C-alpha cells in the first residue's frame, strides 16, 4: 500500500513531465474533468456509430475516423485523474477511478473497440497502431489502469493476437508495450495477481508476457535489450513472490529458452579466432566487442547472470540446471573436444572468457562443476584442459590463461581437484617430514635458495664496492660452465647481499653511481649506448617483488578464509585410498630409508661441500646432481602423453612415468648433472609445436626396464649424498647441537615450559628447517612400509606434473608461454595452504625420491640456461638486448596508464593481480596484442637503428629454427631470473602474512 | 599516528593490543610503500640501525659461514616474521612495537595484573643483535630499573640470558623473551641475581621486599607520562586520558571488536569460493541450501 501511494504520488509528476509530448500531439487537455468526460463521450459516440454499423466492411473513411477518435479518447483517458486526487494523500490508498475510466469501464469500451478491429481485416499496420496506443496509454496514465478488467482484458487479447512472428516494426512495438507492462507491474506488484486470474484463450495471462518476450531474449539491438530488461523486472519480482517464480519455472519456457539459446548462439561463434599477434592468449573486451556473434552471446550470458542475481531461488536453480544440461554439457563439452587445434583454441578461449565474465556465484558454480566433474569421453574436462598445457604454444597459452582465471577464483573445489587432493595423503613427503608441512621459513632460507638459482650468466655484474667479488667476466663464466669442467667457482650465494647492496645503496648513493659497470663488455660485443641504467633496473626490483608478493598472498589468504579446511596436513585428512592407489611393482623392494637429506640446495653448501661425490658439477643446483634423472621421468614424461588421456589419467600417467621412456622425453630432462655443450635438448627446434612430436618420437628408444635401475641408482646416490652432507663439513644449519637445557626450573608455567623445556614440541610457525629425525624413530616408522612394495607411488597430480614439465622446458618455450607459465606457478605459490606452500616452497622438505620438487625443476632449468650461455658466443649481448627489448615493451604499455584495462566484471581482480614487476609488465602488455605489436615494432626499430636486432633475424627456413631456439633461450634467461626473484619474494612474504587474515 | 595508551579496562586494552599490532605492522611497511615505482626504496635517511647491520653482516661473511647469506632483506623479513609470531601469541598484557628507525629495536610495555607487582606498568626496549638469528639472545632493558632480583638496578636490563643461554635459531623466538619478561614478575627467581639486594630481601624479608616493589611500581607509574627514553616516531607514548582523542578511539575499538575483518575488507573485497563440505575432500560436497518455501 505504501508503495502504491508512493507511486501514485509519483505518477502525476511524471505525467507533467511528459506534457510537452502530449502537447505536441494534441491540444493540451487543460479543461476540468467534466469537460473532458464530455469530449470523451462525444468521441465515443462517433466511434460507436461506426462500430454499430455491422455487416458491411468498414470503409477506409471509417477506419481513419475510428483511428482519430480513438487516439483522442485514449489521450483523454491517459490524462484522466482519479476522483479526489487532491486529498488522497492520507494513506487511504483506495481511490475512486477517474470519471473517464469509470465511463470506459461501464461501456466496456476498449473491449468493444478491439472486437471491431478483430472482426475486420486486422492488418499488421493496425496492430502496430493499437500496440502503440496501449503503450502510450499505460506509460502515461495518471491512475493505475491495469487493475481494471476493462483495460486489462482487451490488452491481453490484443497481445495474444500479436503472438505470431511478425515484422520488425510490429515486434518493436510489441516489445515496447511488454516492457511498459513489466514496468507497471514492477511498480505495482498487486497487478500481478490480476494477471494470474485473468485468462485468455491462450492460457493464463502471465504466460503471455513471458511467451511473447521470450523469443526476444537473445535478440540483438534495442529490441532484445528491452525484452531482457522487461524480463529482468519480472525476475526481480519473482524473488519475493514464490507464485511468480513457480509459474516461471513450471509454466513458462523461460529457463530452457534462455539456456539453450546460449547453445544456439554458441554454435554461431567463430570456430577459429583470428589471431593478431603471437602473444595473443585470451579474449579481452576489445577483442570480442567487434565480433557480433560473440557480443550476442555475451549479452545473453550476461542476462543469465543478471537473472540469477535477481530471481527467486527456484528460477535460479532451474536456470542453472538448464545452463549445465542444456548448454555446457551438450555444447561446451563437445566444443572443447573438437579435434582441430583451432577449434580447441577457440573453445578454450571462450570458456576462459565465460568464466571471467560470470559473476554470480551460482552460475559460476555450475561452470566450475562442469569443468571439474563433467566427463566427456571418459575424461573430466579438467583433465583434458590440464593436458592441453602440454600442447603447441598457442593452445598452451590459451590453456594457461584459462588456468590463470581458475586459480584467480581462489576456489577450494578447483584447488582440491587440481592439486590439493594429490598432496593430502602426504605421500609425497618422507614420513618424518609430515610435521614440517606447516613450518614457515622465517629466516629467508628458501628465498636464498631460489635466488641462488639465478644462472651465473644472468647475474648482474657486481657493483664496484666489494672489489674482490666483482664480475665474473662472461668469458670466465663460459669457461666454467662448460661441460666436465672442474668444480665451478663457488657461485656467490650472494644474490641477496647483492640485492641488499642495491637496496641500501639507493639511500646513500645516487643511482648513476651504481650503474657504471666495471670493465668492458666481452670482446666483440658492441657498445650499448646509454641503456645500461634501464636494464640494470631489473637487478634492483626485488623490493617490488616483495611488495607484490605480500599483496598477492594477503589477498589469497583473505579470499581462502571461506574454505572448509586449512589443508595443513592434518585437516582435512586424506580419504581412504590416495588418488591413484596403484601398487608400484617397478620400484626397488623396500622403500628408501627416509632420512633427512638436504636435497635442496644448501645455500652455503657451495663452499662447504666442494665437489661432492658427484663430480661437483654444480652442487648448488638444487642439490640435484642425480635428480633430473628420476625427476625427469616423472615430470616430463607424464604429460607429454596426456593428450590421449584416459579417464584414469593418473594410471596412465604413472605408467608413463615409470616407463623408461620418460627419460628421453624429458626434453630437457636430458642433462644430468653434467651439462654438455650441446645437450640433446638443444637441437634446433623449427617450432615449439613440433617439440611434442619430437619428444614422442624419441620416447621408445630406450629399452624397457632401465627406468627401474636408474631410479634405484639415483636413490643410492642420493643417500650417499645425504650422508655426506649430514656428516660433512658445516652440516645442515638445521641441526645445531642440542644446547644444554636452559637453567629454568621445570615447575614453571606450562606455557613457558612449552618452548623452553620441550625443544621438539610444536613450535608451529617458527621452525623452518626440519631437525634431522632420530634415526631410531625412522626405523620404527619404516617397517609398515618396508614390507612389500609401497602402497602407492606418490604422485602430485597431473597439473603440477604438467606445469613442472613445461617449466623444465622453459628454454624452449616461447616468451609468452613462459610469462604465462611462470605467472601461473607464482599464483600457485601464493596460496597459503601449508600443504601447497610446503610442496612448492619449503626447500628443506624431503620428498619421496620419485617426487620432483620445484627447486629441482628450476635447478635443471638453470643448468640448461648456463650451458646454453656457455655455448652461445654472444650470449651477454643477446641477453642485454632481450632485456632492453622487454623493458621497452613494458614501458610503452605503462605509459598508457592503468585505465586502459578492459572493464570486464572481474577485471578489477585481474588488474589487481597484475604486477608491476618485469614479468607482469610484459604480461600486461601482452594483454593487448595490437599495442604489443606496436611496441615491439618500436623497440625493434630503435634497435635496428642502432644496428642491433633484438633477435636474430628469421631469415631462411634453415636458420629459422636456430634463430627461434636462440631467441627463446635468451628470453627464457631473462624471465627465469625474474621468476626466481618472484618466487623468493613469495617465499619470504609467506612468513609475514598477518595472522588476522587467516584467523 | 602515535600510539596512545590508556589505563582503562582490560577489554579495551586487549583490543588495543590487537589494534596496535596491526597498526604497527602497517606502519612498518609504509616507508617501503612510499617508494615510487621502479625506484629504489626511499628508506628514511635516519633509518640507520637497520641499514647498518648490513655492513657488519657482509664483513663477517668470511668469518662466519652460516651467516653469509643473510642480507638485510632476510634480516628484516625474519624480524617481521618474529613480530608476526608475537602477534599470534597474544601474550596477555604485553605490547611491543618495532621502532621506526630499526627493526632491531622494539619498544614494549608490560602490564602486570596480579601478584607482587600488580598494577605495574613497565616500559622496556628489546634490542636484537644485528647478527640475528645467529647471535646472542635479544636484550631486554626496562626504561626504569624495576626492583627485581633479575633486573639490573642500574641499567634496568633484565637477565634474559639465564633463560636463553644459547639462542637457537628456529627454536627460540622473540615472543619467548617477552613471555619470559612477563613471567619473571609472577614467578620470582632469586638465584644468581643481578640485584642481590632484591634477592636477599625476597628470601629474608618479604615484607620489606613487597614495600620496595610497591615503591618501584609507583615510581614507574609516576614516570608513565614522561617522554619516551628513545626518541622515535613509533615509540610508545603514554598520555593522560584525553576525551577528545581517546573517547573516540576507544569507541572505535569497541565497535570494531565484532567485526575485526573490516579493515581488510576495505582493501580486499575479494572472496574465494568453496562448496566443499567441511571434513570432506570432494568438490561440491556441500549440501545446497534448502529452498525457501
PDB file of N, CA, C and O in Angstrom, chain A residues 580-587 630 632-642 644-663 665 699 703-708 711 793-795 801:
ATOM      1  N   UNK A 580      45.705 -42.207  -6.562  1.00  0.00           N
ATOM      2  CA  UNK A 580      45.966 -43.277  -7.524  1.00  0.00           C
ATOM      3  C   UNK A 580      46.587 -44.457  -6.791  1.00  0.00           C
ATOM      4  O   UNK A 580      47.787 -44.580  -6.686  1.00  0.00           O
ATOM      5  N   UNK A 581      45.749 -45.264  -6.249  1.00  0.00           N
ATOM      6  CA  UNK A 581      46.252 -46.337  -5.412  1.00  0.00           C
ATOM      7  C   UNK A 581      46.724 -47.505  -6.262  1.00  0.00           C
ATOM      8  O   UNK A 581      46.107 -48.554  -6.276  1.00  0.00           O
ATOM      9  N   UNK A 582      47.764 -47.318  -6.949  1.00  0.00           N
ATOM     10  CA  UNK A 582      48.264 -48.441  -7.726  1.00  0.00           C
ATOM     11  C   UNK A 582      49.585 -48.861  -7.111  1.00  0.00           C
ATOM     12  O   UNK A 582      50.418 -48.034  -6.786  1.00  0.00           O
ATOM     13  N   UNK A 583      49.716 -50.089  -6.949  1.00  0.00           N
ATOM     14  CA  UNK A 583      50.995 -50.520  -6.394  1.00  0.00           C
ATOM     15  C   UNK A 583      52.050 -50.292  -7.449  1.00  0.00           C
ATOM     16  O   UNK A 583      51.768 -50.156  -8.630  1.00  0.00           O
ATOM     17  N   UNK A 584      53.243 -50.256  -7.025  1.00  0.00           N
ATOM     18  CA  UNK A 584      54.281 -49.937  -7.990  1.00  0.00           C
ATOM     19  C   UNK A 584      55.326 -51.033  -7.994  1.00  0.00           C
ATOM     20  O   UNK A 584      56.331 -50.940  -7.326  1.00  0.00           O
ATOM     21  N   UNK A 585      55.073 -52.059  -8.739  1.00  0.00           N
ATOM     22  CA  UNK A 585      55.979 -53.200  -8.749  1.00  0.00           C
ATOM     23  C   UNK A 585      57.348 -52.818  -9.273  1.00  0.00           C
ATOM     24  O   UNK A 585      58.318 -53.512  -9.031  1.00  0.00           O
ATOM     25  N   UNK A 586      57.392 -51.731  -9.984  1.00  0.00           N
ATOM     26  CA  UNK A 586      58.657 -51.399 -10.601  1.00  0.00           C
ATOM     27  C   UNK A 586      59.683 -50.866  -9.633  1.00  0.00           C
ATOM     28  O   UNK A 586      60.856 -50.800  -9.946  1.00  0.00           O
ATOM     29  N   UNK A 587      59.235 -50.503  -8.491  1.00  0.00           N
ATOM     30  CA  UNK A 587      60.185 -49.877  -7.602  1.00  0.00           C
ATOM     31  C   UNK A 587      61.020 -50.919  -6.914  1.00  0.00           C
ATOM     32  O   UNK A 587      60.623 -52.056  -6.743  1.00  0.00           O
ATOM     33  N   UNK A 630      65.587 -39.145 -12.216  1.00  0.00           N
ATOM     34  CA  UNK A 630      64.288 -39.706 -11.849  1.00  0.00           C
ATOM     35  C   UNK A 630      63.194 -38.675 -12.018  1.00  0.00           C
ATOM     36  O   UNK A 630      62.118 -38.962 -12.481  1.00  0.00           O
ATOM     37  N   UNK A 632      62.966 -36.298 -13.991  1.00  0.00           N
ATOM     38  CA  UNK A 632      62.607 -36.062 -15.373  1.00  0.00           C
ATOM     39  C   UNK A 632      61.575 -37.066 -15.846  1.00  0.00           C
ATOM     40  O   UNK A 632      60.635 -36.731 -16.540  1.00  0.00           O
ATOM     41  N   UNK A 633      61.746 -38.262 -15.388  1.00  0.00           N
ATOM     42  CA  UNK A 633      60.795 -39.253 -15.838  1.00  0.00           C
ATOM     43  C   UNK A 633      59.424 -38.934 -15.308  1.00  0.00           C
ATOM     44  O   UNK A 633      58.443 -39.057 -16.006  1.00  0.00           O
ATOM     45  N   UNK A 634      59.441 -38.511 -14.093  1.00  0.00           N
ATOM     46  CA  UNK A 634      58.137 -38.241 -13.506  1.00  0.00           C
ATOM     47  C   UNK A 634      57.472 -37.061 -14.191  1.00  0.00           C
ATOM     48  O   UNK A 634      56.382 -37.156 -14.727  1.00  0.00           O
ATOM     49  N   UNK A 635      58.189 -36.008 -14.167  1.00  0.00           N
ATOM     50  CA  UNK A 635      57.536 -34.781 -14.555  1.00  0.00           C
ATOM     51  C   UNK A 635      57.325 -34.702 -16.045  1.00  0.00           C
ATOM     52  O   UNK A 635      56.252 -34.445 -16.529  1.00  0.00           O
ATOM     53  N   UNK A 636      58.359 -34.965 -16.716  1.00  0.00           N
ATOM     54  CA  UNK A 636      58.236 -34.682 -18.135  1.00  0.00           C
ATOM     55  C   UNK A 636      57.480 -35.758 -18.856  1.00  0.00           C
ATOM     56  O   UNK A 636      56.767 -35.488 -19.787  1.00  0.00           O
ATOM     57  N   UNK A 637      57.687 -36.925 -18.423  1.00  0.00           N
ATOM     58  CA  UNK A 637      57.007 -37.989 -19.121  1.00  0.00           C
ATOM     59  C   UNK A 637      55.520 -37.870 -18.998  1.00  0.00           C
ATOM     60  O   UNK A 637      54.795 -38.130 -19.933  1.00  0.00           O
ATOM     61  N   UNK A 638      55.135 -37.489 -17.840  1.00  0.00           N
ATOM     62  CA  UNK A 638      53.732 -37.627 -17.515  1.00  0.00           C
ATOM     63  C   UNK A 638      52.829 -37.037 -18.568  1.00  0.00           C
ATOM     64  O   UNK A 638      51.907 -37.671 -19.016  1.00  0.00           O
ATOM     65  N   UNK A 639      53.154 -35.860 -18.933  1.00  0.00           N
ATOM     66  CA  UNK A 639      52.091 -35.231 -19.700  1.00  0.00           C
ATOM     67  C   UNK A 639      52.359 -35.027 -21.147  1.00  0.00           C
ATOM     68  O   UNK A 639      51.499 -34.578 -21.875  1.00  0.00           O
ATOM     69  N   UNK A 640      53.497 -35.397 -21.547  1.00  0.00           N
ATOM     70  CA  UNK A 640      53.671 -35.395 -22.981  1.00  0.00           C
ATOM     71  C   UNK A 640      52.646 -36.353 -23.549  1.00  0.00           C
ATOM     72  O   UNK A 640      52.111 -36.163 -24.620  1.00  0.00           O
ATOM     73  N   UNK A 641      52.350 -37.352 -22.777  1.00  0.00           N
ATOM     74  CA  UNK A 641      51.457 -38.375 -23.283  1.00  0.00           C
ATOM     75  C   UNK A 641      50.009 -38.112 -22.954  1.00  0.00           C
ATOM     76  O   UNK A 641      49.154 -38.871 -23.328  1.00  0.00           O
ATOM     77  N   UNK A 642      49.745 -37.063 -22.273  1.00  0.00           N
ATOM     78  CA  UNK A 642      48.385 -36.943 -21.767  1.00  0.00           C
ATOM     79  C   UNK A 642      47.402 -36.435 -22.789  1.00  0.00           C
ATOM     80  O   UNK A 642      46.239 -36.326 -22.505  1.00  0.00           O
ATOM     81  N   UNK A 644      46.343 -38.060 -24.887  1.00  0.00           N
ATOM     82  CA  UNK A 644      45.487 -39.213 -25.091  1.00  0.00           C
ATOM     83  C   UNK A 644      45.040 -39.763 -23.756  1.00  0.00           C
ATOM     84  O   UNK A 644      44.989 -40.956 -23.553  1.00  0.00           O
ATOM     85  N   UNK A 645      44.745 -38.882 -22.896  1.00  0.00           N
ATOM     86  CA  UNK A 645      44.440 -39.368 -21.560  1.00  0.00           C
ATOM     87  C   UNK A 645      43.173 -40.187 -21.505  1.00  0.00           C
ATOM     88  O   UNK A 645      42.205 -39.936 -22.173  1.00  0.00           O
ATOM     89  N   UNK A 646      43.240 -41.137 -20.628  1.00  0.00           N
ATOM     90  CA  UNK A 646      42.061 -41.933 -20.321  1.00  0.00           C
ATOM     91  C   UNK A 646      41.467 -41.381 -19.040  1.00  0.00           C
ATOM     92  O   UNK A 646      42.090 -40.591 -18.362  1.00  0.00           O
ATOM     93  N   UNK A 647      40.310 -41.874 -18.749  1.00  0.00           N
ATOM     94  CA  UNK A 647      39.699 -41.387 -17.504  1.00  0.00           C
ATOM     95  C   UNK A 647      40.630 -41.592 -16.329  1.00  0.00           C
ATOM     96  O   UNK A 647      40.784 -40.730 -15.490  1.00  0.00           O
ATOM     97  N   UNK A 648      41.216 -42.739 -16.275  1.00  0.00           N
ATOM     98  CA  UNK A 648      42.116 -42.981 -15.148  1.00  0.00           C
ATOM     99  C   UNK A 648      43.450 -42.360 -15.486  1.00  0.00           C
ATOM    100  O   UNK A 648      44.447 -43.038 -15.580  1.00  0.00           O
ATOM    101  N   UNK A 649      43.387 -41.099 -15.707  1.00  0.00           N
ATOM    102  CA  UNK A 649      44.579 -40.421 -16.177  1.00  0.00           C
ATOM    103  C   UNK A 649      45.784 -40.707 -15.327  1.00  0.00           C
ATOM    104  O   UNK A 649      46.886 -40.882 -15.818  1.00  0.00           O
ATOM    105  N   UNK A 650      45.547 -40.789 -14.069  1.00  0.00           N
ATOM    106  CA  UNK A 650      46.686 -40.956 -13.199  1.00  0.00           C
ATOM    107  C   UNK A 650      47.410 -42.251 -13.502  1.00  0.00           C
ATOM    108  O   UNK A 650      48.620 -42.330 -13.466  1.00  0.00           O
ATOM    109  N   UNK A 651      46.624 -43.245 -13.756  1.00  0.00           N
ATOM    110  CA  UNK A 651      47.234 -44.530 -14.003  1.00  0.00           C
ATOM    111  C   UNK A 651      48.082 -44.457 -15.253  1.00  0.00           C
ATOM    112  O   UNK A 651      49.236 -44.867 -15.278  1.00  0.00           O
ATOM    113  N   UNK A 652      47.484 -43.902 -16.234  1.00  0.00           N
ATOM    114  CA  UNK A 652      48.240 -43.783 -17.466  1.00  0.00           C
ATOM    115  C   UNK A 652      49.505 -43.001 -17.223  1.00  0.00           C
ATOM    116  O   UNK A 652      50.596 -43.406 -17.598  1.00  0.00           O
ATOM    117  N   UNK A 653      49.309 -41.942 -16.539  1.00  0.00           N
ATOM    118  CA  UNK A 653      50.459 -41.091 -16.284  1.00  0.00           C
ATOM    119  C   UNK A 653      51.520 -41.855 -15.539  1.00  0.00           C
ATOM    120  O   UNK A 653      52.688 -41.788 -15.840  1.00  0.00           O
ATOM    121  N   UNK A 654      51.055 -42.605 -14.592  1.00  0.00           N
ATOM    122  CA  UNK A 654      52.029 -43.320 -13.791  1.00  0.00           C
ATOM    123  C   UNK A 654      52.795 -44.317 -14.644  1.00  0.00           C
ATOM    124  O   UNK A 654      53.980 -44.511 -14.490  1.00  0.00           O
ATOM    125  N   UNK A 655      52.079 -44.914 -15.510  1.00  0.00           N
ATOM    126  CA  UNK A 655      52.785 -45.882 -16.341  1.00  0.00           C
ATOM    127  C   UNK A 655      53.847 -45.185 -17.156  1.00  0.00           C
ATOM    128  O   UNK A 655      54.973 -45.628 -17.261  1.00  0.00           O
ATOM    129  N   UNK A 656      53.427 -44.112 -17.695  1.00  0.00           N
ATOM    130  CA  UNK A 656      54.395 -43.372 -18.479  1.00  0.00           C
ATOM    131  C   UNK A 656      55.571 -42.989 -17.606  1.00  0.00           C
ATOM    132  O   UNK A 656      56.714 -43.095 -17.995  1.00  0.00           O
ATOM    133  N   UNK A 657      55.216 -42.605 -16.424  1.00  0.00           N
ATOM    134  CA  UNK A 657      56.266 -42.109 -15.565  1.00  0.00           C
ATOM    135  C   UNK A 657      57.270 -43.192 -15.271  1.00  0.00           C
ATOM    136  O   UNK A 657      58.455 -42.981 -15.291  1.00  0.00           O
ATOM    137  N   UNK A 658      56.758 -44.357 -14.999  1.00  0.00           N
ATOM    138  CA  UNK A 658      57.705 -45.367 -14.587  1.00  0.00           C
ATOM    139  C   UNK A 658      58.412 -45.972 -15.777  1.00  0.00           C
ATOM    140  O   UNK A 658      59.477 -46.506 -15.675  1.00  0.00           O
ATOM    141  N   UNK A 659      57.761 -45.920 -16.867  1.00  0.00           N
ATOM    142  CA  UNK A 659      58.427 -46.485 -18.030  1.00  0.00           C
ATOM    143  C   UNK A 659      59.631 -45.634 -18.344  1.00  0.00           C
ATOM    144  O   UNK A 659      59.636 -44.434 -18.117  1.00  0.00           O
ATOM    145  N   UNK A 660      60.602 -46.228 -18.839  1.00  0.00           N
ATOM    146  CA  UNK A 660      61.883 -45.536 -19.027  1.00  0.00           C
ATOM    147  C   UNK A 660      61.794 -44.475 -20.082  1.00  0.00           C
ATOM    148  O   UNK A 660      62.641 -43.607 -20.159  1.00  0.00           O
ATOM    149  N   UNK A 661      60.793 -44.549 -20.897  1.00  0.00           N
ATOM    150  CA  UNK A 661      60.815 -43.580 -21.988  1.00  0.00           C
ATOM    151  C   UNK A 661      60.773 -42.165 -21.468  1.00  0.00           C
ATOM    152  O   UNK A 661      61.274 -41.262 -22.097  1.00  0.00           O
ATOM    153  N   UNK A 662      60.174 -42.032 -20.343  1.00  0.00           N
ATOM    154  CA  UNK A 662      60.094 -40.693 -19.791  1.00  0.00           C
ATOM    155  C   UNK A 662      61.456 -40.050 -19.774  1.00  0.00           C
ATOM    156  O   UNK A 662      61.602 -38.848 -19.922  1.00  0.00           O
ATOM    157  N   UNK A 663      62.406 -40.868 -19.624  1.00  0.00           N
ATOM    158  CA  UNK A 663      63.775 -40.394 -19.576  1.00  0.00           C
ATOM    159  C   UNK A 663      64.094 -39.551 -20.800  1.00  0.00           C
ATOM    160  O   UNK A 663      64.596 -38.449 -20.709  1.00  0.00           O
ATOM    161  N   UNK A 665      62.028 -38.419 -22.900  1.00  0.00           N
ATOM    162  CA  UNK A 665      61.060 -37.382 -23.171  1.00  0.00           C
ATOM    163  C   UNK A 665      61.381 -36.110 -22.436  1.00  0.00           C
ATOM    164  O   UNK A 665      60.790 -35.089 -22.704  1.00  0.00           O
ATOM    165  N   UNK A 699      60.728 -41.157 -27.717  1.00  0.00           N
ATOM    166  CA  UNK A 699      60.447 -41.862 -26.475  1.00  0.00           C
ATOM    167  C   UNK A 699      60.845 -43.335 -26.462  1.00  0.00           C
ATOM    168  O   UNK A 699      61.556 -43.770 -25.576  1.00  0.00           O
ATOM    169  N   UNK A 703      65.395 -49.112 -23.943  1.00  0.00           N
ATOM    170  CA  UNK A 703      64.836 -50.423 -23.603  1.00  0.00           C
ATOM    171  C   UNK A 703      64.024 -50.332 -22.330  1.00  0.00           C
ATOM    172  O   UNK A 703      64.357 -49.558 -21.441  1.00  0.00           O
ATOM    173  N   UNK A 704      63.007 -51.093 -22.283  1.00  0.00           N
ATOM    174  CA  UNK A 704      62.191 -51.071 -21.070  1.00  0.00           C
ATOM    175  C   UNK A 704      62.978 -51.610 -19.893  1.00  0.00           C
ATOM    176  O   UNK A 704      63.851 -52.466 -20.052  1.00  0.00           O
ATOM    177  N   UNK A 705      62.656 -51.110 -18.776  1.00  0.00           N
ATOM    178  CA  UNK A 705      63.270 -51.686 -17.592  1.00  0.00           C
ATOM    179  C   UNK A 705      64.391 -50.860 -17.029  1.00  0.00           C
ATOM    180  O   UNK A 705      64.696 -50.937 -15.845  1.00  0.00           O
ATOM    181  N   UNK A 706      64.983 -50.063 -17.857  1.00  0.00           N
ATOM    182  CA  UNK A 706      66.108 -49.296 -17.331  1.00  0.00           C
ATOM    183  C   UNK A 706      65.665 -48.290 -16.291  1.00  0.00           C
ATOM    184  O   UNK A 706      66.408 -47.944 -15.402  1.00  0.00           O
ATOM    185  N   UNK A 707      64.470 -47.858 -16.458  1.00  0.00           N
ATOM    186  CA  UNK A 707      63.990 -46.829 -15.534  1.00  0.00           C
ATOM    187  C   UNK A 707      64.118 -47.275 -14.099  1.00  0.00           C
ATOM    188  O   UNK A 707      64.519 -46.522 -13.225  1.00  0.00           O
ATOM    189  N   UNK A 708      63.809 -48.516 -13.905  1.00  0.00           N
ATOM    190  CA  UNK A 708      63.839 -49.023 -12.544  1.00  0.00           C
ATOM    191  C   UNK A 708      65.232 -48.927 -11.964  1.00  0.00           C
ATOM    192  O   UNK A 708      65.459 -48.381 -10.895  1.00  0.00           O
ATOM    193  N   UNK A 711      66.359 -45.531 -11.302  1.00  0.00           N
ATOM    194  CA  UNK A 711      65.723 -44.974 -10.126  1.00  0.00           C
ATOM    195  C   UNK A 711      66.434 -45.450  -8.861  1.00  0.00           C
ATOM    196  O   UNK A 711      66.735 -44.672  -7.968  1.00  0.00           O
ATOM    197  N   UNK A 793      52.585 -45.211  -5.374  1.00  0.00           N
ATOM    198  CA  UNK A 793      53.634 -44.328  -5.835  1.00  0.00           C
ATOM    199  C   UNK A 793      53.135 -42.906  -5.614  1.00  0.00           C
ATOM    200  O   UNK A 793      52.079 -42.538  -6.110  1.00  0.00           O
ATOM    201  N   UNK A 794      53.862 -42.135  -4.891  1.00  0.00           N
ATOM    202  CA  UNK A 794      53.369 -40.776  -4.692  1.00  0.00           C
ATOM    203  C   UNK A 794      53.320 -40.024  -6.015  1.00  0.00           C
ATOM    204  O   UNK A 794      54.204 -40.165  -6.849  1.00  0.00           O
ATOM    205  N   UNK A 795      52.281 -39.297  -6.142  1.00  0.00           N
ATOM    206  CA  UNK A 795      52.095 -38.567  -7.386  1.00  0.00           C
ATOM    207  C   UNK A 795      51.454 -37.244  -7.025  1.00  0.00           C
ATOM    208  O   UNK A 795      50.484 -37.211  -6.278  1.00  0.00           O
ATOM    209  N   UNK A 801      52.390 -31.833 -12.390  1.00  0.00           N
ATOM    210  CA  UNK A 801      53.299 -32.560 -13.246  1.00  0.00           C
ATOM    211  C   UNK A 801      53.463 -31.860 -14.596  1.00  0.00           C
ATOM    212  O   UNK A 801      54.570 -31.686 -15.104  1.00  0.00           O
TER     213      UNK A 801
END
